PDB file of C-alpha atoms in Angstrom:
ATOM      1  CA  UNK O   1      73.138 102.002  95.725  1.00 37.00           C
ATOM      2  CA  UNK O   2      76.644 102.218  94.285  1.00 46.00           C
ATOM      3  CA  UNK O   3      77.003 101.442  90.624  1.00 56.00           C
ATOM      4  CA  UNK O   4      79.927  99.101  91.292  1.00 76.00           C
ATOM      5  CA  UNK O   5      80.273  96.281  93.850  1.00 87.00           C
ATOM      6  CA  UNK O   6      82.625  96.708  96.804  1.00 92.00           C
ATOM      7  CA  UNK O   7      84.203  93.300  97.243  1.00 93.00           C
ATOM      8  CA  UNK O   8      85.828  94.139 100.581  1.00 94.00           C
ATOM      9  CA  UNK O   9      82.481  95.210 102.027  1.00 93.00           C
ATOM     10  CA  UNK O  10      80.829  92.063 100.658  1.00 93.00           C
ATOM     11  CA  UNK O  11      83.287  89.876 102.616  1.00 94.00           C
ATOM     12  CA  UNK O  12      83.357  92.265 105.597  1.00 94.00           C
ATOM     13  CA  UNK O  13      87.133  92.681 105.404  1.00 93.00           C
ATOM     14  CA  UNK O  14      89.396  95.658 104.730  1.00 92.00           C
ATOM     15  CA  UNK O  15      91.751  96.395 101.871  1.00 90.00           C
ATOM     16  CA  UNK O  16      94.826  95.322 103.832  1.00 90.00           C
ATOM     17  CA  UNK O  17      93.381  91.938 104.867  1.00 91.00           C
ATOM     18  CA  UNK O  18      95.619  88.912 104.392  1.00 92.00           C
ATOM     19  CA  UNK O  19      94.722  85.890 102.248  1.00 92.00           C
ATOM     20  CA  UNK O  20      94.007  83.922 105.406  1.00 92.00           C
ATOM     21  CA  UNK O  21      91.605  86.593 106.662  1.00 94.00           C
ATOM     22  CA  UNK O  22      89.792  86.627 103.308  1.00 94.00           C
ATOM     23  CA  UNK O  23      89.417  82.832 103.387  1.00 93.00           C
ATOM     24  CA  UNK O  24      88.149  82.949 106.958  1.00 94.00           C
ATOM     25  CA  UNK O  25      85.594  85.624 106.069  1.00 94.00           C
ATOM     26  CA  UNK O  26      84.381  83.709 103.007  1.00 94.00           C
ATOM     27  CA  UNK O  27      84.058  80.456 104.998  1.00 92.00           C
ATOM     28  CA  UNK O  28      81.901  82.163 107.620  1.00 93.00           C
ATOM     29  CA  UNK O  29      79.650  84.097 105.215  1.00 94.00           C
ATOM     30  CA  UNK O  30      79.242  81.281 102.672  1.00 91.00           C
ATOM     31  CA  UNK O  31      78.079  78.900 105.417  1.00 89.00           C
ATOM     32  CA  UNK O  32      75.724  81.574 106.752  1.00 91.00           C
ATOM     33  CA  UNK O  33      74.127  82.574 103.446  1.00 90.00           C
ATOM     34  CA  UNK O  34      74.001  79.317 101.516  1.00 88.00           C
ATOM     35  CA  UNK O  35      70.403  78.858 100.257  1.00 84.00           C
ATOM     36  CA  UNK O  36      70.170  75.448 101.963  1.00 82.00           C
ATOM     37  CA  UNK O  37      70.672  77.177 105.315  1.00 84.00           C
ATOM     38  CA  UNK O  38      68.006  79.776 104.534  1.00 84.00           C
ATOM     39  CA  UNK O  39      64.890  77.932 103.289  1.00 82.00           C
ATOM     40  CA  UNK O  40      62.656  80.676 104.661  1.00 84.00           C
ATOM     41  CA  UNK O  41      64.225  83.357 102.457  1.00 83.00           C
ATOM     42  CA  UNK O  42      65.772  81.665  99.391  1.00 82.00           C
ATOM     43  CA  UNK O  43      65.773  84.717  97.093  1.00 84.00           C
ATOM     44  CA  UNK O  44      67.721  86.993  99.439  1.00 87.00           C
ATOM     45  CA  UNK O  45      70.069  84.155 100.391  1.00 86.00           C
ATOM     46  CA  UNK O  46      70.751  83.249  96.766  1.00 87.00           C
ATOM     47  CA  UNK O  47      71.563  86.849  95.833  1.00 89.00           C
ATOM     48  CA  UNK O  48      73.802  87.236  98.905  1.00 91.00           C
ATOM     49  CA  UNK O  49      75.488  83.896  98.215  1.00 91.00           C
ATOM     50  CA  UNK O  50      76.327  85.001  94.650  1.00 92.00           C
ATOM     51  CA  UNK O  51      77.627  88.356  95.926  1.00 93.00           C
ATOM     52  CA  UNK O  52      79.931  86.613  98.410  1.00 94.00           C
ATOM     53  CA  UNK O  53      81.087  84.134  95.756  1.00 92.00           C
ATOM     54  CA  UNK O  54      81.977  86.906  93.311  1.00 93.00           C
ATOM     55  CA  UNK O  55      83.887  88.846  95.987  1.00 94.00           C
ATOM     56  CA  UNK O  56      85.911  85.765  96.943  1.00 94.00           C
ATOM     57  CA  UNK O  57      86.506  84.882  93.275  1.00 93.00           C
ATOM     58  CA  UNK O  58      88.212  88.273  92.834  1.00 94.00           C
ATOM     59  CA  UNK O  59      89.987  88.796  96.154  1.00 95.00           C
ATOM     60  CA  UNK O  60      91.383  85.238  96.346  1.00 93.00           C
ATOM     61  CA  UNK O  61      93.120  85.677  92.985  1.00 91.00           C
ATOM     62  CA  UNK O  62      96.306  87.829  93.349  1.00 90.00           C
ATOM     63  CA  UNK O  63      96.160  89.236  89.814  1.00 89.00           C
ATOM     64  CA  UNK O  64      92.460  90.120  89.920  1.00 90.00           C
ATOM     65  CA  UNK O  65      92.845  91.649  93.376  1.00 92.00           C
ATOM     66  CA  UNK O  66      95.811  93.786  92.260  1.00 89.00           C
ATOM     67  CA  UNK O  67      93.869  95.123  89.260  1.00 90.00           C
ATOM     68  CA  UNK O  68      90.792  95.797  91.417  1.00 90.00           C
ATOM     69  CA  UNK O  69      92.858  97.611  94.056  1.00 90.00           C
ATOM     70  CA  UNK O  70      94.632  99.805  91.487  1.00 87.00           C
ATOM     71  CA  UNK O  71      91.971 100.427  88.845  1.00 84.00           C
ATOM     72  CA  UNK O  72      88.690  99.710  90.630  1.00 87.00           C
ATOM     73  CA  UNK O  73      85.768  97.657  89.389  1.00 86.00           C
ATOM     74  CA  UNK O  74      85.697  99.288  85.931  1.00 82.00           C
ATOM     75  CA  UNK O  75      89.350  98.413  85.327  1.00 82.00           C
ATOM     76  CA  UNK O  76      88.742  94.828  86.427  1.00 87.00           C
ATOM     77  CA  UNK O  77      85.615  94.484  84.293  1.00 83.00           C
ATOM     78  CA  UNK O  78      86.924  96.188  81.148  1.00 78.00           C
ATOM     79  CA  UNK O  79      90.590  95.130  81.339  1.00 77.00           C
ATOM     80  CA  UNK O  80      93.682  97.305  81.727  1.00 73.00           C
ATOM     81  CA  UNK O  81      96.321  98.211  79.128  1.00 64.00           C
ATOM     82  CA  UNK O  82      99.334  95.882  78.943  1.00 57.00           C
ATOM     83  CA  UNK O  83     102.854  96.784  77.885  1.00 50.00           C
ATOM     84  CA  UNK O  84     101.780  96.893  74.242  1.00 48.00           C
ATOM     85  CA  UNK O  85      99.029  99.403  75.072  1.00 49.00           C
ATOM     86  CA  UNK O  86      96.236  96.950  74.253  1.00 50.00           C
ATOM     87  CA  UNK O  87      93.730  96.120  76.990  1.00 54.00           C
ATOM     88  CA  UNK O  88      93.852  92.691  78.575  1.00 58.00           C
ATOM     89  CA  UNK O  89      90.611  90.733  78.710  1.00 62.00           C
ATOM     90  CA  UNK O  90      88.270  91.960  81.438  1.00 76.00           C
ATOM     91  CA  UNK O  91      86.740  89.957  84.287  1.00 83.00           C
ATOM     92  CA  UNK O  92      83.221  88.580  83.961  1.00 81.00           C
ATOM     93  CA  UNK O  93      81.654  86.790  86.919  1.00 83.00           C
ATOM     94  CA  UNK O  94      79.966  83.564  85.795  1.00 80.00           C
ATOM     95  CA  UNK O  95      77.332  83.343  88.559  1.00 80.00           C
ATOM     96  CA  UNK O  96      79.085  80.149  89.688  1.00 84.00           C
ATOM     97  CA  UNK O  97      78.925  80.600  93.455  1.00 86.00           C
ATOM     98  CA  UNK O  98      78.054  76.910  93.904  1.00 85.00           C
ATOM     99  CA  UNK O  99      81.208  75.797  92.095  1.00 86.00           C
ATOM    100  CA  UNK O 100      83.345  78.249  94.116  1.00 89.00           C
ATOM    101  CA  UNK O 101      81.743  76.917  97.302  1.00 88.00           C
ATOM    102  CA  UNK O 102      82.454  73.269  96.436  1.00 85.00           C
ATOM    103  CA  UNK O 103      86.049  73.994  95.421  1.00 85.00           C
ATOM    104  CA  UNK O 104      86.659  75.877  98.643  1.00 85.00           C
ATOM    105  CA  UNK O 105      85.320  73.173 100.990  1.00 78.00           C
ATOM    106  CA  UNK O 106      86.460  70.245  98.839  1.00 72.00           C
ATOM    107  CA  UNK O 107      83.157  68.427  99.306  1.00 63.00           C
ATOM    108  CA  UNK O 108      79.576  68.453  98.105  1.00 58.00           C
ATOM    109  CA  UNK O 109      78.225  68.542 101.664  1.00 59.00           C
ATOM    110  CA  UNK O 110      80.300  70.453 104.215  1.00 63.00           C
ATOM    111  CA  UNK O 111      77.190  70.751 106.408  1.00 58.00           C
ATOM    112  CA  UNK O 112      77.254  67.009 107.119  1.00 56.00           C
ATOM    113  CA  UNK O 113      80.293  67.558 109.332  1.00 53.00           C
ATOM    114  CA  UNK O 114      78.155  69.694 111.619  1.00 50.00           C
ATOM    115  CA  UNK O 115      75.153  67.365 111.618  1.00 48.00           C
ATOM    116  CA  UNK O 116      73.223  69.108 108.836  1.00 49.00           C
ATOM    117  CA  UNK O 117      72.073  67.767 105.507  1.00 47.00           C
ATOM    118  CA  UNK O 118      71.541  64.125 106.514  1.00 45.00           C
ATOM    119  CA  UNK O 119      67.876  63.960 105.488  1.00 42.00           C
ATOM    120  CA  UNK O 120      68.471  65.411 102.047  1.00 45.00           C
ATOM    121  CA  UNK O 121      71.878  65.109 100.411  1.00 45.00           C
ATOM    122  CA  UNK O 122      73.480  68.508 100.033  1.00 47.00           C
ATOM    123  CA  UNK O 123      74.293  67.918  96.351  1.00 45.00           C
ATOM    124  CA  UNK O 124      70.637  67.361  95.485  1.00 47.00           C
ATOM    125  CA  UNK O 125      69.745  70.828  96.724  1.00 49.00           C
ATOM    126  CA  UNK O 126      72.815  72.340  95.158  1.00 48.00           C
ATOM    127  CA  UNK O 127      71.815  71.009  91.774  1.00 50.00           C
ATOM    128  CA  UNK O 128      68.323  72.448  91.964  1.00 53.00           C
ATOM    129  CA  UNK O 129      67.984  75.571  89.811  1.00 57.00           C
ATOM    130  CA  UNK O 130      68.022  78.745  91.877  1.00 59.00           C
ATOM    131  CA  UNK O 131      66.019  81.875  91.201  1.00 69.00           C
ATOM    132  CA  UNK O 132      66.138  82.927  87.560  1.00 76.00           C
ATOM    133  CA  UNK O 133      68.410  85.840  86.666  1.00 76.00           C
ATOM    134  CA  UNK O 134      66.391  88.301  84.578  1.00 82.00           C
ATOM    135  CA  UNK O 135      68.116  90.153  81.729  1.00 87.00           C
ATOM    136  CA  UNK O 136      69.183  93.669  82.694  1.00 90.00           C
ATOM    137  CA  UNK O 137      67.211  96.763  81.787  1.00 92.00           C
ATOM    138  CA  UNK O 138      69.458  98.684  79.386  1.00 93.00           C
ATOM    139  CA  UNK O 139      69.339 102.435  78.716  1.00 93.00           C
ATOM    140  CA  UNK O 140      71.481 104.560  76.421  1.00 94.00           C
ATOM    141  CA  UNK O 141      73.417 107.368  78.115  1.00 94.00           C
ATOM    142  CA  UNK O 142      74.098 110.108  75.525  1.00 95.00           C
ATOM    143  CA  UNK O 143      77.171 112.236  76.301  1.00 96.00           C
ATOM    144  CA  UNK O 144      78.785 115.011  74.308  1.00 96.00           C
ATOM    145  CA  UNK O 145      82.484 114.791  73.522  1.00 96.00           C
ATOM    146  CA  UNK O 146      83.066 117.671  75.945  1.00 96.00           C
ATOM    147  CA  UNK O 147      81.301 115.736  78.725  1.00 96.00           C
ATOM    148  CA  UNK O 148      83.440 112.665  78.028  1.00 96.00           C
ATOM    149  CA  UNK O 149      86.558 114.845  77.966  1.00 96.00           C
ATOM    150  CA  UNK O 150      85.904 116.716  81.204  1.00 95.00           C
ATOM    151  CA  UNK O 151      83.742 114.207  83.057  1.00 94.00           C
ATOM    152  CA  UNK O 152      80.277 115.060  84.335  1.00 95.00           C
ATOM    153  CA  UNK O 153      77.455 113.945  86.604  1.00 95.00           C
ATOM    154  CA  UNK O 154      74.233 112.551  85.121  1.00 94.00           C
ATOM    155  CA  UNK O 155      71.106 111.982  87.201  1.00 93.00           C
ATOM    156  CA  UNK O 156      68.162 109.845  86.150  1.00 90.00           C
ATOM    157  CA  UNK O 157      64.795 109.326  87.792  1.00 93.00           C
ATOM    158  CA  UNK O 158      63.529 105.798  87.308  1.00 92.00           C
ATOM    159  CA  UNK O 159      60.318 104.067  88.325  1.00 93.00           C
ATOM    160  CA  UNK O 160      60.442 100.362  89.082  1.00 92.00           C
ATOM    161  CA  UNK O 161      57.988  97.825  90.507  1.00 91.00           C
ATOM    162  CA  UNK O 162      58.463  96.880  94.143  1.00 91.00           C
ATOM    163  CA  UNK O 163      56.472  94.697  96.548  1.00 88.00           C
ATOM    164  CA  UNK O 164      55.037  96.559  99.524  1.00 87.00           C
ATOM    165  CA  UNK O 165      54.872  95.144 103.042  1.00 84.00           C
ATOM    166  CA  UNK O 166      51.365  93.991 102.150  1.00 85.00           C
ATOM    167  CA  UNK O 167      52.640  92.019  99.179  1.00 83.00           C
ATOM    168  CA  UNK O 168      51.198  94.401  96.603  1.00 89.00           C
ATOM    169  CA  UNK O 169      53.182  95.432  93.535  1.00 91.00           C
ATOM    170  CA  UNK O 170      53.590  99.222  93.545  1.00 93.00           C
ATOM    171  CA  UNK O 171      55.523 101.865  91.627  1.00 93.00           C
ATOM    172  CA  UNK O 172      58.646 103.027  93.423  1.00 92.00           C
ATOM    173  CA  UNK O 173      60.716 105.983  92.248  1.00 93.00           C
ATOM    174  CA  UNK O 174      64.450 106.423  92.721  1.00 93.00           C
ATOM    175  CA  UNK O 175      67.126 108.775  91.432  1.00 93.00           C
ATOM    176  CA  UNK O 176      70.280 107.161  90.058  1.00 93.00           C
ATOM    177  CA  UNK O 177      73.489 109.201  89.889  1.00 93.00           C
ATOM    178  CA  UNK O 178      76.229 108.428  87.361  1.00 93.00           C
ATOM    179  CA  UNK O 179      79.677 109.977  87.686  1.00 92.00           C
ATOM    180  CA  UNK O 180      80.969 109.952  84.116  1.00 93.00           C
ATOM    181  CA  UNK O 181      84.761 109.789  84.282  1.00 92.00           C
ATOM    182  CA  UNK O 182      86.997 111.743  81.884  1.00 94.00           C
ATOM    183  CA  UNK O 183      88.021 109.563  78.959  1.00 93.00           C
ATOM    184  CA  UNK O 184      85.148 107.076  79.035  1.00 93.00           C
ATOM    185  CA  UNK O 185      84.374 105.669  75.600  1.00 92.00           C
ATOM    186  CA  UNK O 186      81.265 104.791  73.664  1.00 92.00           C
ATOM    187  CA  UNK O 187      80.018 101.415  74.895  1.00 91.00           C
ATOM    188  CA  UNK O 188      81.190 101.837  78.499  1.00 91.00           C
ATOM    189  CA  UNK O 189      78.598 100.242  80.790  1.00 91.00           C
ATOM    190  CA  UNK O 190      77.507 101.463  84.226  1.00 91.00           C
ATOM    191  CA  UNK O 191      75.577  98.879  86.225  1.00 90.00           C
ATOM    192  CA  UNK O 192      73.192  99.462  89.125  1.00 89.00           C
ATOM    193  CA  UNK O 193      72.641  95.978  90.604  1.00 86.00           C
ATOM    194  CA  UNK O 194      69.057  94.876  91.323  1.00 87.00           C
ATOM    195  CA  UNK O 195      67.412  98.227  90.510  1.00 90.00           C
ATOM    196  CA  UNK O 196      64.895  96.821  87.996  1.00 91.00           C
ATOM    197  CA  UNK O 197      61.356  95.548  88.611  1.00 92.00           C
ATOM    198  CA  UNK O 198      60.908  92.970  91.372  1.00 89.00           C
ATOM    199  CA  UNK O 199      59.554  89.659  90.089  1.00 86.00           C
ATOM    200  CA  UNK O 200      58.530  86.794  92.346  1.00 83.00           C
ATOM    201  CA  UNK O 201      60.711  83.720  91.977  1.00 80.00           C
ATOM    202  CA  UNK O 202      63.457  85.641  90.157  1.00 84.00           C
ATOM    203  CA  UNK O 203      66.483  87.758  90.991  1.00 84.00           C
ATOM    204  CA  UNK O 204      65.677  91.425  90.513  1.00 87.00           C
ATOM    205  CA  UNK O 205      67.368  92.546  87.278  1.00 89.00           C
ATOM    206  CA  UNK O 206      70.112  95.143  87.074  1.00 90.00           C
ATOM    207  CA  UNK O 207      69.732  98.534  85.435  1.00 92.00           C
ATOM    208  CA  UNK O 208      72.547  99.200  82.957  1.00 92.00           C
ATOM    209  CA  UNK O 209      73.452 102.473  81.248  1.00 94.00           C
ATOM    210  CA  UNK O 210      75.573 102.351  78.078  1.00 93.00           C
ATOM    211  CA  UNK O 211      77.619 105.403  77.074  1.00 94.00           C
ATOM    212  CA  UNK O 212      76.712 106.787  73.642  1.00 95.00           C
ATOM    213  CA  UNK O 213      78.636 109.636  72.027  1.00 94.00           C
ATOM    214  CA  UNK O 214      76.450 112.524  70.910  1.00 91.00           C
ATOM    215  CA  UNK O 215      77.907 114.150  67.798  1.00 86.00           C
ATOM    216  CA  UNK O 216      78.156 117.963  67.754  1.00 90.00           C
ATOM    217  CA  UNK O 217      79.495 118.962  64.307  1.00 90.00           C
ATOM    218  CA  UNK O 218      79.643 122.658  65.251  1.00 92.00           C
ATOM    219  CA  UNK O 219      82.526 122.010  67.676  1.00 92.00           C
ATOM    220  CA  UNK O 220      84.780 120.757  64.879  1.00 93.00           C
ATOM    221  CA  UNK O 221      85.832 117.794  67.028  1.00 96.00           C
ATOM    222  CA  UNK O 222      85.545 114.061  66.519  1.00 95.00           C
ATOM    223  CA  UNK O 223      87.174 111.195  68.360  1.00 95.00           C
ATOM    224  CA  UNK O 224      89.402 108.394  67.117  1.00 94.00           C
ATOM    225  CA  UNK O 225      90.255 106.086  70.014  1.00 92.00           C
ATOM    226  CA  UNK O 226      92.212 108.158  72.543  1.00 93.00           C
ATOM    227  CA  UNK O 227      92.933 110.912  70.005  1.00 96.00           C
ATOM    228  CA  UNK O 228      90.898 114.024  69.290  1.00 96.00           C
ATOM    229  CA  UNK O 229      90.563 115.149  65.684  1.00 96.00           C
ATOM    230  CA  UNK O 230      89.909 118.837  64.992  1.00 96.00           C
ATOM    231  CA  UNK O 231      88.927 120.070  61.538  1.00 95.00           C
ATOM    232  CA  UNK O 232      90.553 123.474  61.033  1.00 95.00           C
ATOM    233  CA  UNK O 233      89.226 125.774  58.302  1.00 94.00           C
ATOM    234  CA  UNK O 234      92.215 127.644  56.880  1.00 93.00           C
ATOM    235  CA  UNK O 235      92.152 130.346  54.167  1.00 93.00           C
ATOM    236  CA  UNK O 236      94.277 129.605  51.132  1.00 93.00           C
ATOM    237  CA  UNK O 237      96.571 132.570  51.869  1.00 91.00           C
ATOM    238  CA  UNK O 238      97.361 131.174  55.345  1.00 93.00           C
ATOM    239  CA  UNK O 239      97.771 127.677  53.945  1.00 92.00           C
ATOM    240  CA  UNK O 240     100.506 128.932  51.606  1.00 91.00           C
ATOM    241  CA  UNK O 241     102.293 131.147  54.139  1.00 88.00           C
ATOM    242  CA  UNK O 242     103.213 131.286  57.802  1.00 85.00           C
ATOM    243  CA  UNK O 243     100.293 131.425  60.205  1.00 90.00           C
ATOM    244  CA  UNK O 244      99.315 130.686  63.780  1.00 93.00           C
ATOM    245  CA  UNK O 245      96.491 128.253  64.432  1.00 94.00           C
ATOM    246  CA  UNK O 246      94.063 129.150  67.229  1.00 94.00           C
ATOM    247  CA  UNK O 247      92.439 125.943  68.484  1.00 95.00           C
ATOM    248  CA  UNK O 248      89.609 126.059  71.072  1.00 96.00           C
ATOM    249  CA  UNK O 249      89.823 123.043  73.398  1.00 96.00           C
ATOM    250  CA  UNK O 250      87.010 121.056  74.984  1.00 95.00           C
ATOM    251  CA  UNK O 251      87.924 122.418  78.421  1.00 94.00           C
ATOM    252  CA  UNK O 252      87.517 126.053  77.341  1.00 93.00           C
ATOM    253  CA  UNK O 253      91.190 126.837  76.648  1.00 95.00           C
ATOM    254  CA  UNK O 254      92.647 128.352  73.500  1.00 95.00           C
ATOM    255  CA  UNK O 255      95.939 126.928  72.289  1.00 94.00           C
ATOM    256  CA  UNK O 256      98.116 128.670  69.726  1.00 95.00           C
ATOM    257  CA  UNK O 257     100.143 126.494  67.333  1.00 94.00           C
ATOM    258  CA  UNK O 258     102.703 127.808  64.854  1.00 93.00           C
ATOM    259  CA  UNK O 259     102.210 126.528  61.311  1.00 92.00           C
ATOM    260  CA  UNK O 260     105.081 127.701  59.056  1.00 91.00           C
ATOM    261  CA  UNK O 261     104.707 124.838  56.587  1.00 91.00           C
ATOM    262  CA  UNK O 262     102.570 124.738  53.442  1.00 91.00           C
ATOM    263  CA  UNK O 263      99.199 123.182  54.274  1.00 92.00           C
ATOM    264  CA  UNK O 264      97.691 120.831  51.702  1.00 88.00           C
ATOM    265  CA  UNK O 265      94.160 119.401  51.821  1.00 82.00           C
ATOM    266  CA  UNK O 266      95.481 116.054  53.155  1.00 86.00           C
ATOM    267  CA  UNK O 267      98.018 117.466  55.604  1.00 92.00           C
ATOM    268  CA  UNK O 268      97.776 116.643  59.323  1.00 94.00           C
ATOM    269  CA  UNK O 269      99.430 118.278  62.296  1.00 94.00           C
ATOM    270  CA  UNK O 270      99.735 116.383  65.592  1.00 95.00           C
ATOM    271  CA  UNK O 271      99.983 117.849  69.105  1.00 95.00           C
ATOM    272  CA  UNK O 272     101.027 115.357  71.755  1.00 94.00           C
ATOM    273  CA  UNK O 273      99.107 115.215  75.039  1.00 94.00           C
ATOM    274  CA  UNK O 274      96.092 117.302  73.923  1.00 96.00           C
ATOM    275  CA  UNK O 275      93.781 114.382  73.109  1.00 95.00           C
ATOM    276  CA  UNK O 276      91.254 112.504  75.252  1.00 96.00           C
ATOM    277  CA  UNK O 277      92.150 111.680  78.861  1.00 95.00           C
ATOM    278  CA  UNK O 278      92.981 108.014  79.453  1.00 92.00           C
ATOM    279  CA  UNK O 279      90.466 106.822  82.051  1.00 85.00           C
ATOM    280  CA  UNK O 280      92.784 104.054  83.267  1.00 81.00           C
ATOM    281  CA  UNK O 281      96.000 106.131  83.233  1.00 85.00           C
ATOM    282  CA  UNK O 282      95.476 109.193  85.387  1.00 84.00           C
ATOM    283  CA  UNK O 283      97.197 112.297  84.035  1.00 87.00           C
ATOM    284  CA  UNK O 284      97.778 110.835  80.549  1.00 92.00           C
ATOM    285  CA  UNK O 285      96.094 111.928  77.334  1.00 94.00           C
ATOM    286  CA  UNK O 286      96.099 110.949  73.691  1.00 95.00           C
ATOM    287  CA  UNK O 287      97.046 113.311  70.883  1.00 96.00           C
ATOM    288  CA  UNK O 288      95.267 116.159  69.142  1.00 97.00           C
ATOM    289  CA  UNK O 289      95.236 115.593  65.383  1.00 97.00           C
ATOM    290  CA  UNK O 290      94.563 118.721  63.317  1.00 97.00           C
ATOM    291  CA  UNK O 291      93.174 118.177  59.834  1.00 95.00           C
ATOM    292  CA  UNK O 292      92.601 120.993  57.412  1.00 95.00           C
ATOM    293  CA  UNK O 293      89.890 122.218  55.118  1.00 93.00           C
ATOM    294  CA  UNK O 294      91.502 124.737  52.802  1.00 92.00           C
ATOM    295  CA  UNK O 295      89.151 127.604  51.934  1.00 93.00           C
ATOM    296  CA  UNK O 296      89.649 128.836  48.377  1.00 92.00           C
ATOM    297  CA  UNK O 297      88.563 132.277  47.140  1.00 91.00           C
ATOM    298  CA  UNK O 298      85.270 132.314  45.281  1.00 90.00           C
ATOM    299  CA  UNK O 299      86.670 134.617  42.592  1.00 90.00           C
ATOM    300  CA  UNK O 300      90.041 136.007  41.431  1.00 87.00           C
ATOM    301  CA  UNK O 301      90.355 138.762  38.850  1.00 91.00           C
ATOM    302  CA  UNK O 302      92.803 138.535  35.975  1.00 89.00           C
ATOM    303  CA  UNK O 303      95.537 140.611  37.619  1.00 90.00           C
ATOM    304  CA  UNK O 304      95.608 138.418  40.726  1.00 88.00           C
ATOM    305  CA  UNK O 305      95.667 135.252  38.644  1.00 88.00           C
ATOM    306  CA  UNK O 306      98.671 136.531  36.704  1.00 89.00           C
ATOM    307  CA  UNK O 307     100.516 137.443  39.898  1.00 89.00           C
ATOM    308  CA  UNK O 308      99.785 134.037  41.443  1.00 86.00           C
ATOM    309  CA  UNK O 309     101.045 132.252  38.361  1.00 87.00           C
ATOM    310  CA  UNK O 310     104.234 134.333  38.385  1.00 84.00           C
ATOM    311  CA  UNK O 311     104.800 133.605  42.086  1.00 84.00           C
ATOM    312  CA  UNK O 312     104.117 129.859  41.944  1.00 80.00           C
ATOM    313  CA  UNK O 313     105.225 128.872  38.474  1.00 80.00           C
ATOM    314  CA  UNK O 314     108.751 127.838  39.392  1.00 76.00           C
ATOM    315  CA  UNK O 315     108.041 126.380  42.856  1.00 74.00           C
ATOM    316  CA  UNK O 316     108.818 122.739  43.505  1.00 73.00           C
ATOM    317  CA  UNK O 317     105.589 120.787  43.814  1.00 70.00           C
ATOM    318  CA  UNK O 318     104.720 118.044  46.303  1.00 72.00           C
ATOM    319  CA  UNK O 319     104.282 114.584  44.841  1.00 66.00           C
TER     320      UNK O 319
END
């Protein structure tokens, strides 16, 4: 099962479908899958009805549809950067398929027009609570900074409870595959709908993985938003004179950066476009920020101290 819903598949339309075609598809599928029309299989119908409602809620709204078409489900869910660079609020489906249905048909009982629903008012069924939505099963997904920089594939074997054809609850194994995209951040969620344990009278819960950043101090790298921060250990002699910095990158390159200036313990050097990839702006990256740890000699003899004092005594000092 895909980690993200495909709204066009849910409504059985294609990406180039017109608004009229989307409305026509929703009308047909909503009438077909409404729980009142499927008393023999209410759980499946309820889940399908919610899926159709969510798809129509997105594709009938021009702004949501444009974001979904350009950035996919993750961009719609998490929000996309505006002109200021800040992300707009993401989309969160409210499980309100009934309300969407009523607003679309403009009545509580569209089935009455076709001779259905006379014995029991449609609204009375609509107001009955449907199957309970169980909280998702949440797992942490540890990723190194290099994996989040380059992207990677993670595979997990899970065991969940499923009902057999005989109605017995059995263990069922499945492998879930997660394609971690370059630039994903800590807290990014990947959802596998209805992959939890089956429970009678309830909607099968989702399985959710949450990105966690695994710290590797030996790499010298940390992350600050879209920027990468590299701690460079520089000998005092290089800090006071011209040198060339050799920086190993997270994609196995080695970049050489000239550093003719005097390096102080609080000095930073910034390299544009060598930071983390922006997951929602293909081809764009943040900056690489180089911070320095100046390595001082453990011991200087008297002659060297005198020479250093002579060399530096009359130099203008930084404030």
